[in-house]
mmCIF file with all atom_site columns, C-alpha atoms in Angstrom:
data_model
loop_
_atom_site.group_PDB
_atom_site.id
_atom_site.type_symbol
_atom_site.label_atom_id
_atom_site.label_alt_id
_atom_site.label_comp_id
_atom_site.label_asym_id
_atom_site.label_entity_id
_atom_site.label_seq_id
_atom_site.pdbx_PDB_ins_code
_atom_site.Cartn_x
_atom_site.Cartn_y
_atom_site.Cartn_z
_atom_site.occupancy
_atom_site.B_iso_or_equiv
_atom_site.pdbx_formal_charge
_atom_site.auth_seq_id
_atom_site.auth_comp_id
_atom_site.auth_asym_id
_atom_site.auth_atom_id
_atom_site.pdbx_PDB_model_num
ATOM 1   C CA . UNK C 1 1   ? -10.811 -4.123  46.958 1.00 95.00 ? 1   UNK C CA 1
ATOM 2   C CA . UNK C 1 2   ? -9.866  -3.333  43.436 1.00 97.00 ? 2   UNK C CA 1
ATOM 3   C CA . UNK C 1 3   ? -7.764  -5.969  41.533 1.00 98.00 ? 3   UNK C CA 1
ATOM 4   C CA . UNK C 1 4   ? -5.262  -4.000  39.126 1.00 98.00 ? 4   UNK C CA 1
ATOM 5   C CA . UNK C 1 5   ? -3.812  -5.490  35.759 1.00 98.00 ? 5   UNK C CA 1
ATOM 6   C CA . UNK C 1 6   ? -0.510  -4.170  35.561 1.00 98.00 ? 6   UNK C CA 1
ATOM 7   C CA . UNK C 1 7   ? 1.232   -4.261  32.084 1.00 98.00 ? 7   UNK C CA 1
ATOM 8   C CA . UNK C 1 8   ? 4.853   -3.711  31.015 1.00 98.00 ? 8   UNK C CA 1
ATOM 9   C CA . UNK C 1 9   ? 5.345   -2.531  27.721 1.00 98.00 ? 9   UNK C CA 1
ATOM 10  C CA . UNK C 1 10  ? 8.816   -3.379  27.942 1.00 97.00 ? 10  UNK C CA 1
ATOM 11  C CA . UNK C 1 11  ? 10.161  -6.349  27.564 1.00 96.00 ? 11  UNK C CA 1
ATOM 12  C CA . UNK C 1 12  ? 14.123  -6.200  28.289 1.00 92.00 ? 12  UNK C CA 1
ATOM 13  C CA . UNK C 1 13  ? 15.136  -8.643  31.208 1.00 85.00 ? 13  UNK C CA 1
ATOM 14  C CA . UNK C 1 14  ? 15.441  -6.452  34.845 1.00 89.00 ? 14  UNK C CA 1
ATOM 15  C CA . UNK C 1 15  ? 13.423  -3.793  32.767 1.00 95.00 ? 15  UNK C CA 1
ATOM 16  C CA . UNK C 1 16  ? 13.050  -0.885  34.608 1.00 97.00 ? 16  UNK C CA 1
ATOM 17  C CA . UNK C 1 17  ? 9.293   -0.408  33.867 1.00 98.00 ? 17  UNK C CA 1
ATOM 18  C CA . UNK C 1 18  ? 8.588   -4.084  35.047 1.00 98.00 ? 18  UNK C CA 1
ATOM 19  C CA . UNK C 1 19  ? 10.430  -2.939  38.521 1.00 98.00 ? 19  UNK C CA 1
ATOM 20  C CA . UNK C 1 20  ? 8.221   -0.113  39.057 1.00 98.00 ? 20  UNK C CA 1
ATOM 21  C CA . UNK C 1 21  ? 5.209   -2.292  39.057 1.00 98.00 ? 21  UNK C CA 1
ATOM 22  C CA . UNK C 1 22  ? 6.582   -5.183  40.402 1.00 98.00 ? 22  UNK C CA 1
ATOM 23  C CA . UNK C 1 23  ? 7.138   -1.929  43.254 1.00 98.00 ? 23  UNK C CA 1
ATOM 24  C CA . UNK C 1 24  ? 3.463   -1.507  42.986 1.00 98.00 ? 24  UNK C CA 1
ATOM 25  C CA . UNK C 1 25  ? 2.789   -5.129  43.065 1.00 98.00 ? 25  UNK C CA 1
ATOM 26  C CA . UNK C 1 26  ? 4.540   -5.734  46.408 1.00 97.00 ? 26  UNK C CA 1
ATOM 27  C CA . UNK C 1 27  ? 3.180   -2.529  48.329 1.00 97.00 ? 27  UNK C CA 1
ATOM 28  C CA . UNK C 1 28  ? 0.099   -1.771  46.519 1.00 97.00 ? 28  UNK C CA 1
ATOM 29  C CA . UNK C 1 29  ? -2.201  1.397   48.349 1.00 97.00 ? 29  UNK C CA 1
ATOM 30  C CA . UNK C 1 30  ? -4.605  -0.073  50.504 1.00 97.00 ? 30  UNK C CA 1
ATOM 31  C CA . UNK C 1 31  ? -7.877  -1.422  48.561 1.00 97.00 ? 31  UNK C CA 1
ATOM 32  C CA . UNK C 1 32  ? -5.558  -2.376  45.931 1.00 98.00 ? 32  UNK C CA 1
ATOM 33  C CA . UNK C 1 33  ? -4.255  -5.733  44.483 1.00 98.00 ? 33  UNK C CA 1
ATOM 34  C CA . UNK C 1 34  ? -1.985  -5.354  41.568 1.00 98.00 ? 34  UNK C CA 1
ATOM 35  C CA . UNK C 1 35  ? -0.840  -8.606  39.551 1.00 98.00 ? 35  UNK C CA 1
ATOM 36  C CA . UNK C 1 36  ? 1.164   -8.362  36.051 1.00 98.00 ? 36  UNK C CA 1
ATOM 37  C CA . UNK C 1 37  ? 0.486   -10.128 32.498 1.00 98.00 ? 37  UNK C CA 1
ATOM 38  C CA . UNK C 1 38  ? 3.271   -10.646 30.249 1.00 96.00 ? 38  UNK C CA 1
ATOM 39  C CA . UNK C 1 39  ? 2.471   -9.648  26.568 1.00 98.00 ? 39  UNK C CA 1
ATOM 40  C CA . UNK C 1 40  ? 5.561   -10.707 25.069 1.00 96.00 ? 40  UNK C CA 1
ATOM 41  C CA . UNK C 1 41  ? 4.175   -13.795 23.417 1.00 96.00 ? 41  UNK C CA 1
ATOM 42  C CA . UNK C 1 42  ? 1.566   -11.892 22.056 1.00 96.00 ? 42  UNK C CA 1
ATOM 43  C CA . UNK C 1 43  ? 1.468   -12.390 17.751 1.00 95.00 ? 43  UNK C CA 1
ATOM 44  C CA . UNK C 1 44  ? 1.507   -9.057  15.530 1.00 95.00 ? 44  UNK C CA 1
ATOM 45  C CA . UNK C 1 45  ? -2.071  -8.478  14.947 1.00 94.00 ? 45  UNK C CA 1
ATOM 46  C CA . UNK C 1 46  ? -3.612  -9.683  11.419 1.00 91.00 ? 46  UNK C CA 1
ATOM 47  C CA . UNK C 1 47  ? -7.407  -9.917  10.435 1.00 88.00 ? 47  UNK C CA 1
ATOM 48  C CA . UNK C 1 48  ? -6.408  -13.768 9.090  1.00 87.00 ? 48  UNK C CA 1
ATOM 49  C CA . UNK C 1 49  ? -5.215  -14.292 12.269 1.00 85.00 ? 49  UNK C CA 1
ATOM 50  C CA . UNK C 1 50  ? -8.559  -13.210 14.317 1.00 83.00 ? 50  UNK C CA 1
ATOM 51  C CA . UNK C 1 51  ? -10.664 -14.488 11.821 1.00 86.00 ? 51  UNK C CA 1
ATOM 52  C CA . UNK C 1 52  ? -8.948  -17.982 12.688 1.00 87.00 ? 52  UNK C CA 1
ATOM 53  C CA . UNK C 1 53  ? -9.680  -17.602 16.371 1.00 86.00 ? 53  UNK C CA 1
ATOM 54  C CA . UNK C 1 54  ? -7.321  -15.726 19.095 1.00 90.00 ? 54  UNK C CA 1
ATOM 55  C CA . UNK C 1 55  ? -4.454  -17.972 20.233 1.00 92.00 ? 55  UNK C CA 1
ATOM 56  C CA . UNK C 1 56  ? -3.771  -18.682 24.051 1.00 95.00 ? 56  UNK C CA 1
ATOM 57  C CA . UNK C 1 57  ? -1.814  -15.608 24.718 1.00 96.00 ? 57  UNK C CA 1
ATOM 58  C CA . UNK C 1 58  ? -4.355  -13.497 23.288 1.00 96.00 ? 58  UNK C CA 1
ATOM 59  C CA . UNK C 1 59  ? -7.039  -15.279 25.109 1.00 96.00 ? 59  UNK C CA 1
ATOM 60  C CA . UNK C 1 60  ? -4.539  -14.733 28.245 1.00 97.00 ? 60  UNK C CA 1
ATOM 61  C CA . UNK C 1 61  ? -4.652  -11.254 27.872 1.00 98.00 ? 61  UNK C CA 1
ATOM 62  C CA . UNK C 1 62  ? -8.096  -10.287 26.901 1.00 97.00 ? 62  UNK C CA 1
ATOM 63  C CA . UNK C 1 63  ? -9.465  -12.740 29.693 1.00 98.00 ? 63  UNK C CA 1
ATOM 64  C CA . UNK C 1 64  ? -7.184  -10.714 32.297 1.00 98.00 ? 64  UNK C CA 1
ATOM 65  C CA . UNK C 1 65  ? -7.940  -7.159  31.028 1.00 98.00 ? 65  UNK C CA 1
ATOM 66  C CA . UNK C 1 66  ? -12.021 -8.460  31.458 1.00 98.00 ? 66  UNK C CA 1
ATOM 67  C CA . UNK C 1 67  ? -11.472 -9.675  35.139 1.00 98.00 ? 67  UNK C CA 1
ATOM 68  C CA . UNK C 1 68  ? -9.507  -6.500  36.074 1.00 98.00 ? 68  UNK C CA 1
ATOM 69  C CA . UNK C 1 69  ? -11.176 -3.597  37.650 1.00 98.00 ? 69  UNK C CA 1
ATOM 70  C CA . UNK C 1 70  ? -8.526  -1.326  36.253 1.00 98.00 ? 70  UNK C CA 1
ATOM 71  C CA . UNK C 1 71  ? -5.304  -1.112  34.519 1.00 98.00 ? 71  UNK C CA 1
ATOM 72  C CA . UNK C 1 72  ? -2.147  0.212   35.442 1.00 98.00 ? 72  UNK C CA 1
ATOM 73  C CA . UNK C 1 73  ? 0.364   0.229   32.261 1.00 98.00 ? 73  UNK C CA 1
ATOM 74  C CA . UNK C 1 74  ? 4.134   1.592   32.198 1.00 98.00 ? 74  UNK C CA 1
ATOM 75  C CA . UNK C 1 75  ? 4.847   2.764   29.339 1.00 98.00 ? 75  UNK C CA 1
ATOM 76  C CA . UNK C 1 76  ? 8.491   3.223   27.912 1.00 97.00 ? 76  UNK C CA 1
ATOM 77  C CA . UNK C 1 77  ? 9.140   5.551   25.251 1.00 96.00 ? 77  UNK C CA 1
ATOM 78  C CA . UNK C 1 78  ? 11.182  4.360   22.271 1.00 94.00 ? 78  UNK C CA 1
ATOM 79  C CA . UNK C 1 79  ? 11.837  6.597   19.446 1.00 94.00 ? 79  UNK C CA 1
ATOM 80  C CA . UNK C 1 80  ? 9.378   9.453   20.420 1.00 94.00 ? 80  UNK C CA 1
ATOM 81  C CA . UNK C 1 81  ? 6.588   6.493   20.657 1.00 96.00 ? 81  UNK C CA 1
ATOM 82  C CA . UNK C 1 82  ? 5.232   3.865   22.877 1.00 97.00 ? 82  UNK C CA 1
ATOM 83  C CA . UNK C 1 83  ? 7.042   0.457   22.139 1.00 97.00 ? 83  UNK C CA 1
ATOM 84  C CA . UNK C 1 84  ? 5.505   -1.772  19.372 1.00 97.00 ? 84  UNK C CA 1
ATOM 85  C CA . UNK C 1 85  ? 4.830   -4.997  21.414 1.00 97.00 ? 85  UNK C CA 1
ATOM 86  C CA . UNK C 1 86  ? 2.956   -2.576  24.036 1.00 98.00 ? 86  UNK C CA 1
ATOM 87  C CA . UNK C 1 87  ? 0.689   -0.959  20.838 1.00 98.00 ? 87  UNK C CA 1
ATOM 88  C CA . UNK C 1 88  ? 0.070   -4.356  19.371 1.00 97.00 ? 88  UNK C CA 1
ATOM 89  C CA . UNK C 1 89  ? -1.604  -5.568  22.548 1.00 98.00 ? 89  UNK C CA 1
ATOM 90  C CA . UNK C 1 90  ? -3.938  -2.913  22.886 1.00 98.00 ? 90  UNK C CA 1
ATOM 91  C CA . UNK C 1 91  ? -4.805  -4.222  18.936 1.00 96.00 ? 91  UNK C CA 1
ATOM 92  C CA . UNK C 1 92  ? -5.698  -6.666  20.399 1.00 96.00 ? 92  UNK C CA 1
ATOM 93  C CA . UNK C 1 93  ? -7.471  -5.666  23.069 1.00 97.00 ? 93  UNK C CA 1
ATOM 94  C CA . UNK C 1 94  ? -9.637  -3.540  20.665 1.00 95.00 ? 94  UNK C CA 1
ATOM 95  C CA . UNK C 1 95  ? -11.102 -6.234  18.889 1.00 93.00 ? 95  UNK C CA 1
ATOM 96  C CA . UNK C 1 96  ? -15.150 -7.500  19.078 1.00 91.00 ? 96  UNK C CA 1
ATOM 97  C CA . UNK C 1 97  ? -16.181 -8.891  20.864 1.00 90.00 ? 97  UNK C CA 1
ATOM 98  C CA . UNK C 1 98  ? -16.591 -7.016  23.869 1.00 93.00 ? 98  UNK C CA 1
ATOM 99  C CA . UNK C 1 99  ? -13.315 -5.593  24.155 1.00 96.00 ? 99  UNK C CA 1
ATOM 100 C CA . UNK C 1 100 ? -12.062 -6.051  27.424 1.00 97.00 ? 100 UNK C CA 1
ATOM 101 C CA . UNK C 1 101 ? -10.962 -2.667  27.842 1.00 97.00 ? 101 UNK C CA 1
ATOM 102 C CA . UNK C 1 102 ? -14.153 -0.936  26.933 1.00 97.00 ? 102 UNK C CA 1
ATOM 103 C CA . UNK C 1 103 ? -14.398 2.180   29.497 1.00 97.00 ? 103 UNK C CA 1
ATOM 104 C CA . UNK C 1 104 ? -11.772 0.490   31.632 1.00 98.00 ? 104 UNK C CA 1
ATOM 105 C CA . UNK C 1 105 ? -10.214 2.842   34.805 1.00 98.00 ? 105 UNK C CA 1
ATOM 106 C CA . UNK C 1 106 ? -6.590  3.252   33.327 1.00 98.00 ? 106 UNK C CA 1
ATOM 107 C CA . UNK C 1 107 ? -3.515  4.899   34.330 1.00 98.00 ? 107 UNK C CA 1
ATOM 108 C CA . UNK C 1 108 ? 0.112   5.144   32.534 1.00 98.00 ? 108 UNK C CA 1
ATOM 109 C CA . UNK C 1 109 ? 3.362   6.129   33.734 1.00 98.00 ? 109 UNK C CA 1
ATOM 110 C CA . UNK C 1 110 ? 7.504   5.921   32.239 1.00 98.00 ? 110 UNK C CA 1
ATOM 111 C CA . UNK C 1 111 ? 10.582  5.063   33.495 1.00 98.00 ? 111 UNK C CA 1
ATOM 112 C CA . UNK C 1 112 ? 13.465  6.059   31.314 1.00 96.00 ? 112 UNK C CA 1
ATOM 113 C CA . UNK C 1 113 ? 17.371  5.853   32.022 1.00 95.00 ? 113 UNK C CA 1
ATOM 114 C CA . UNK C 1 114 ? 17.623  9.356   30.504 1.00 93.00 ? 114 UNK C CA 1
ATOM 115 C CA . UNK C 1 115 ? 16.363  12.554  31.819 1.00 93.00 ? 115 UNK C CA 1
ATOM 116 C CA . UNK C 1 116 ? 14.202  13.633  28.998 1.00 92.00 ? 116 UNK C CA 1
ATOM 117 C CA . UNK C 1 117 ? 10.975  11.746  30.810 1.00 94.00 ? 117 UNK C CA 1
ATOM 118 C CA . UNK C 1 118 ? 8.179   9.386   28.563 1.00 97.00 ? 118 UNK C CA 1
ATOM 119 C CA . UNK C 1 119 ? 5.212   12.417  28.049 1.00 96.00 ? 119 UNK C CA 1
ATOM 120 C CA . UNK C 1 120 ? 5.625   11.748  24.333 1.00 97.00 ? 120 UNK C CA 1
ATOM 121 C CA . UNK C 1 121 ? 5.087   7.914   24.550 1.00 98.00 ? 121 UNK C CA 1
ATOM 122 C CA . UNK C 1 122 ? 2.547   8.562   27.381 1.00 98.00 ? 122 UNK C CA 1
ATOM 123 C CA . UNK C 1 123 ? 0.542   11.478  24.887 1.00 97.00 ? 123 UNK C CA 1
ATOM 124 C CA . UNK C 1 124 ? 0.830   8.362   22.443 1.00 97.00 ? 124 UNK C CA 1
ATOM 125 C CA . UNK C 1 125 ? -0.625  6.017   24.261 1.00 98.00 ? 125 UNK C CA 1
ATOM 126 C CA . UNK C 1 126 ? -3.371  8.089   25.263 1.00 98.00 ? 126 UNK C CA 1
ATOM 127 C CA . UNK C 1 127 ? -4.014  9.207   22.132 1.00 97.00 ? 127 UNK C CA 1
ATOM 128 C CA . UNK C 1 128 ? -4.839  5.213   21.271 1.00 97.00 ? 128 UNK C CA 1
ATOM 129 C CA . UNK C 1 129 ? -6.580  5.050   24.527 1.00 97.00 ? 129 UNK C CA 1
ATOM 130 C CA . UNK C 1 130 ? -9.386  7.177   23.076 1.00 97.00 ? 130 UNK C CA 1
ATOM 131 C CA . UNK C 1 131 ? -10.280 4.486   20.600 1.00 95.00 ? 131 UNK C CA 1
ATOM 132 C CA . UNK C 1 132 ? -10.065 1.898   23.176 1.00 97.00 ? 132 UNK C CA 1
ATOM 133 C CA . UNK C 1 133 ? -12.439 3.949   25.075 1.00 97.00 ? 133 UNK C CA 1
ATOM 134 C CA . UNK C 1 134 ? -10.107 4.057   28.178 1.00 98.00 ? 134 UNK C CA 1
ATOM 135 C CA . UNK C 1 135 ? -11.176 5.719   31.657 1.00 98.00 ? 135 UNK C CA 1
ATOM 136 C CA . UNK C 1 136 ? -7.861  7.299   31.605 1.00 98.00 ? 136 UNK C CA 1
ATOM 137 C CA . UNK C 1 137 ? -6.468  8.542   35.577 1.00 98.00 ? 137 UNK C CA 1
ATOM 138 C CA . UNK C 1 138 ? -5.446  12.504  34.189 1.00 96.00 ? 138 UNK C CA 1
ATOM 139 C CA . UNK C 1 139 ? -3.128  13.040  37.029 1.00 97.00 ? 139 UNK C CA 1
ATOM 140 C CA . UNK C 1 140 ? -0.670  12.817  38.337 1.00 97.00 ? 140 UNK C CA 1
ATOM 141 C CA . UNK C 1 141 ? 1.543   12.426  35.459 1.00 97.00 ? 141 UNK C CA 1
ATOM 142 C CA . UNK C 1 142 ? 4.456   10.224  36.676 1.00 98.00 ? 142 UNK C CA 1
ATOM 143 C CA . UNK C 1 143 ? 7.503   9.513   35.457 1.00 97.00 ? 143 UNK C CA 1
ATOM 144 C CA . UNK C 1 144 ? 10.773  8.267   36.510 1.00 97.00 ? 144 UNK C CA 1
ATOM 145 C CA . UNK C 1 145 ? 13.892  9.361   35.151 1.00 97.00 ? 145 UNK C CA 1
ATOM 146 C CA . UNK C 1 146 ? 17.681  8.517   35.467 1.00 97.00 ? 146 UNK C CA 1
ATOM 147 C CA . UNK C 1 147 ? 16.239  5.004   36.251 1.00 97.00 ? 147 UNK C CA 1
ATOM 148 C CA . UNK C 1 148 ? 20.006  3.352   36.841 1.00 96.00 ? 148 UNK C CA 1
ATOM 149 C CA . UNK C 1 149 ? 20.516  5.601   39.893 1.00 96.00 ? 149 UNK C CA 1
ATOM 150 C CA . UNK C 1 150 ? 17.028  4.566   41.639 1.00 97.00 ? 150 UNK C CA 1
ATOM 151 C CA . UNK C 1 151 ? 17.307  0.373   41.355 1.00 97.00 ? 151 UNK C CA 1
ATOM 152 C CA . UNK C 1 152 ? 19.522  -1.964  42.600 1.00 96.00 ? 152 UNK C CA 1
ATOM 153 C CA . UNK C 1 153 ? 21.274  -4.346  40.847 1.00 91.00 ? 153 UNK C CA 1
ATOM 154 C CA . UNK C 1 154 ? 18.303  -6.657  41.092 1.00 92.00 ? 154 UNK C CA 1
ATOM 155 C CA . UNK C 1 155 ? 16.146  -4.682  38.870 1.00 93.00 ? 155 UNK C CA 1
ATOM 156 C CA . UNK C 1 156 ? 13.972  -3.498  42.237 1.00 96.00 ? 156 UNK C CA 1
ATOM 157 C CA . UNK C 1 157 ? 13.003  0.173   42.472 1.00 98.00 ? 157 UNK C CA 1
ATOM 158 C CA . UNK C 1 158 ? 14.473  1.596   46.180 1.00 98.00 ? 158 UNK C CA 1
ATOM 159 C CA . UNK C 1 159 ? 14.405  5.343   45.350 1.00 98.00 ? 159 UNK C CA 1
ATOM 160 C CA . UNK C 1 160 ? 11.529  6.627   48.137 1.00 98.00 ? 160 UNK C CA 1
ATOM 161 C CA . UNK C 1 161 ? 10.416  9.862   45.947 1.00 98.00 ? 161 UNK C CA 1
ATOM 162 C CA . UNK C 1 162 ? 9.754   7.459   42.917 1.00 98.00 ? 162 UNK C CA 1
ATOM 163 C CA . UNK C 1 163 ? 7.833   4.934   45.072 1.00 98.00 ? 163 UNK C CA 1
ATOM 164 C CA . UNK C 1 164 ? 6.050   7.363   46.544 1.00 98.00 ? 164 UNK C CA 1
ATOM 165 C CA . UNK C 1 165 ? 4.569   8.805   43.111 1.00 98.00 ? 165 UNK C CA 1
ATOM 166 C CA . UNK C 1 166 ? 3.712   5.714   41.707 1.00 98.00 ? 166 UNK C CA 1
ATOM 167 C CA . UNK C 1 167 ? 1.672   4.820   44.874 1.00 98.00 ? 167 UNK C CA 1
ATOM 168 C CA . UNK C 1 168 ? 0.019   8.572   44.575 1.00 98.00 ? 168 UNK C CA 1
ATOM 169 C CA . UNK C 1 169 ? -0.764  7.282   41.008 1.00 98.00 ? 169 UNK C CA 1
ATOM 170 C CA . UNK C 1 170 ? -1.917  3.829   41.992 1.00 98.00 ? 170 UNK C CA 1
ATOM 171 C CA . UNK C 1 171 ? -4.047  5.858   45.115 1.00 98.00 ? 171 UNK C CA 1
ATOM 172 C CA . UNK C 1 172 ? -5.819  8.077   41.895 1.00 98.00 ? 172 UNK C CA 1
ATOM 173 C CA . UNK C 1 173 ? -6.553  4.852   39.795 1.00 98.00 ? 173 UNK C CA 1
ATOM 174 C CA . UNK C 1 174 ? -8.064  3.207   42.828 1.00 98.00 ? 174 UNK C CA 1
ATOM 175 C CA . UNK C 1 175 ? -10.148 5.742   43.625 1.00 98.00 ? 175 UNK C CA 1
ATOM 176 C CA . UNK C 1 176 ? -10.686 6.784   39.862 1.00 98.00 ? 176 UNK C CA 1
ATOM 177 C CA . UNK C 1 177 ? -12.114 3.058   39.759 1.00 98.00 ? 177 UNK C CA 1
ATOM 178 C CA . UNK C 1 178 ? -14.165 3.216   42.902 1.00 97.00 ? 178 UNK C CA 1
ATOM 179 C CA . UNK C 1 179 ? -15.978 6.709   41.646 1.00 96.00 ? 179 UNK C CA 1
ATOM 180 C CA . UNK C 1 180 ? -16.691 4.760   38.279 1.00 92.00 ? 180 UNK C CA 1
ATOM 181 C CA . UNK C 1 181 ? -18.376 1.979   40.342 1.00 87.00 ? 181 UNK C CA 1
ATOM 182 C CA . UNK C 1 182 ? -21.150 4.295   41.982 1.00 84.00 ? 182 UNK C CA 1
#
């Protein structure tokens, strides 16, 4: 069994993103467990405040990202980028010592209401992922597009084709993770 930190970079009420891994988090592939952090309370990062000690939420996070075998992170794209709160908690996370998410299995996806997909914001945050030293999942690249036609009014994902990718991407990571383990 792999346990899977799942992380929302999103964090608009019925988000989209946070329904596609709460998705993930109800039916997870078999040998998976997925559970979810919130980073919302997470403070910008400073060196003043780090030198004073990381706060709770910090502490939250970093102690989560340690105890997961893997991550699983959805990543909206805002203005060609990944969001801010989403790049200021892998700040964090890069911080000694022992970053948590040193050589950590890892893999992304977007939802978007649009139809222009998240590959920039997904090339973004893989970009960062190299300095965070990030066992990044390559494929498949996943992303889910014209998000208001695939939910419910409850913010849950019910379109089968998008379900089914994100469990084909949740199936890589697992057994990205298990190949890492040998």
């Amino acid at each position: 069994m792999i346990n899977v930190l799942g992380i929302c970079g999103s964090l608009r009420p019925k988000s989209y993103n946070l329904g596609a891994l709460n998705a993930m988090r109800e039916n997870p592939p078999e040998g998976a467990r997925v559970t979810l952090i919130e980073i919302g309370e997470i403070p910008f990062y400073a060196s003043a405040i780090e030198k004073s000690g990381f706060n709770p939420a910090i502490l939250r996070l970093r102690e989560a990202v340690a105890r997961a075998d893997a991550l699983l992170v959805a990543v909206p794209e805002y203005n060609f980028s990944m969001p801010g709160v989403l790049k200021n908690a892998l700040e964090w996370l890069s911080r000694q010592p022992d970053p948590p998410a040193n050589n950590k299995p890892c893999a992304i996806f977007g939802v978007t209401t649009g139809t222009a997909g998240t590959a920039r914001a997904q090339m973004n945050f893989r970009a960062v992922a190299v300095s965070l030293n990030l066992s990044m999942v390559n494929a498949p690249h996943v992303d889910v597009m014209s998000a208001p036609s695939k939910y419910d009014g409850s913010g849950k994902l019910t379109d089968a084709a998008s379900i089914a990718a994100l469990f084909e991407l949740v199936v890589s990571l697992r057994d990205h993770t298990l190949r890492a383990r040998r």
